[in-house]
Amino acid sequence: MSTTNPSSSPSTFSNPLNNWKQQGAGVVGPVTLNDGTRGRIVLIGPRNVPGGAMAVLQDKDGGPVKSLPLTAILERLAPADVVAILCAQERQFGESGLPALNPS
Amino acid sequence: MNTPRNIEYLLEEIITLPSLPATLARIIQLLNDPESSLSDVGKAITQDPAIALKTLRLANSAAYGLREHVTSVEHAVALLGAKVIQNLVLTATVFDTLSHSAGLVFQHSIAAGLAARAVLRAGPIRLPLQPDEAFVYGLLHDIGKIILEDYMAEDLMQAEEVSRSRRIPAYQVECEVIGADHAEVGGRLAMNWRLPESIASAILAHHDLSRCDNDDSRRYAALLNVADAMCIEAGLPSYEGAVVGDSGESWALLGVESVTIPAIMDDFFASMPEVQELTEAMS
Ligand SMILES: [Fe+2]
Ligand SMILES: [Fe+2]
C-alpha cells in the first residue's frame, strides 16, 4: 500500500507511549499497567513472532524484574495502550504497509 | 471589536454547507417509500453517472465482498439490498461532493471506516450496527474537516500547528482558533442532509462524548472516537503530527476489553490494502 507517510505520534494519554526509542534492533517505550506497575515494552519482531512484543516489569513492592510476553499482560493494560503498542509493533516490523514508526 | 465566533456565526457568515445532493435525496425518499421497488432505486442511481460509477466501483471493492463482479447498478442493488446500497450511495455522494480533499483527511476517513468495521466484527459490542454500516459511520466522521479545509484552510492549519506544538489534539484548539470544531460542523452537515440521527450525533460528539444526552448515542460517538484513535496510532491521521485523545472512556462504553484488542487490530491491519483500493474507487 502506498499510503501518504505523515509523521504522526502515538498515544500521549493513559501511558506515555509517545516516546518510542530505538534500542539496537528493537524499539522500547515506557508503560504503566492498570495496577500502577511500571515497566517497559520492548518490541523486537512482528505480531506473528512469539516474543515479538515483551513487557519488562518492575514489581511495585521492589521484587525482581520480570520479562513477560505482551499477551500475558493484556488484561493489565488499558485497551488504548494495547492499540498503541500493537500499532507501534506493526509500523516497525509488520508487513501491512503502515507508515513507518520512526522511533527517536 | 471582534465578533465572538461560534458555529452559528460560522454557518451564517463564512461557511455554506453543501446542500443535500439531488441523487441522494431521491434515493433516501425511494428507500422510505413502501411503494417503491429496488429497481426504482437502481434507476435513480443510474441517472447520475458519476454516482453510479462510484457506487459500482465500491460495490465491486473488497470492502463489500461480492463474489461476482457486477457491471450494472441494478444488479448491485439486487445483490446488496436496500440498506447497503443506501450506504454505498451515501459514501459515493459524500466523496463526489467533497472529493477535492485528496490529502490526509480522505485517507484517514477511509481508514476510520475500516477501523470502525474491525471493532464491530470483533463483537460482541453494545451497538446495534452491522460492520458495513460501521464503515460508513467511520468514513463520515471527519466530514466537517473537509468543509473547514474548504472555507477556513488557514485557520485549520493554524489549529493543527498549535496542536503539534502544545501536544494536544487539534479539535481542542479548533474552538479557540476557528470558533467551532470540525465535529460541530460535520454534525450540522449530517443534520442538514437529514442523515440518520445516530450518525449526526455521533459525528457531533466523536471527540466529546458529553455532547450526547444518552448512553445509546454516546456509544455511536465512542465507536468513532476509538476508530479515530486507531488510525492516528496506525500512522494514518487526518493531519500531520496528529495528537491522539484519550479513548479510555469510549472503549469502556463499547464494552471492549483489552484482550479483544489484538483481534480488532489484526483485522484492521489486514484491511490496509482496502485503503488504497477505496481511495482509487472514490477518486
Ligand atoms: Fe475528528
Ligand atoms: Fe478523525
Tab-separated table of C-alpha atoms and ligand atoms in Angstrom, chain B residues 108 141-142 228, ligand 2:
chain	number	residue	atom	x	y	z
B	108	HIS	CA	-7.874	8.934	7.287
B	141	HIS	CA	-16.739	11.097	10.998
B	142	ASP	CA	-14.424	13.928	9.886
B	228	ASP	CA	-10.087	7.819	15.037
C	2	FE	FE	-10.629	11.659	12.660
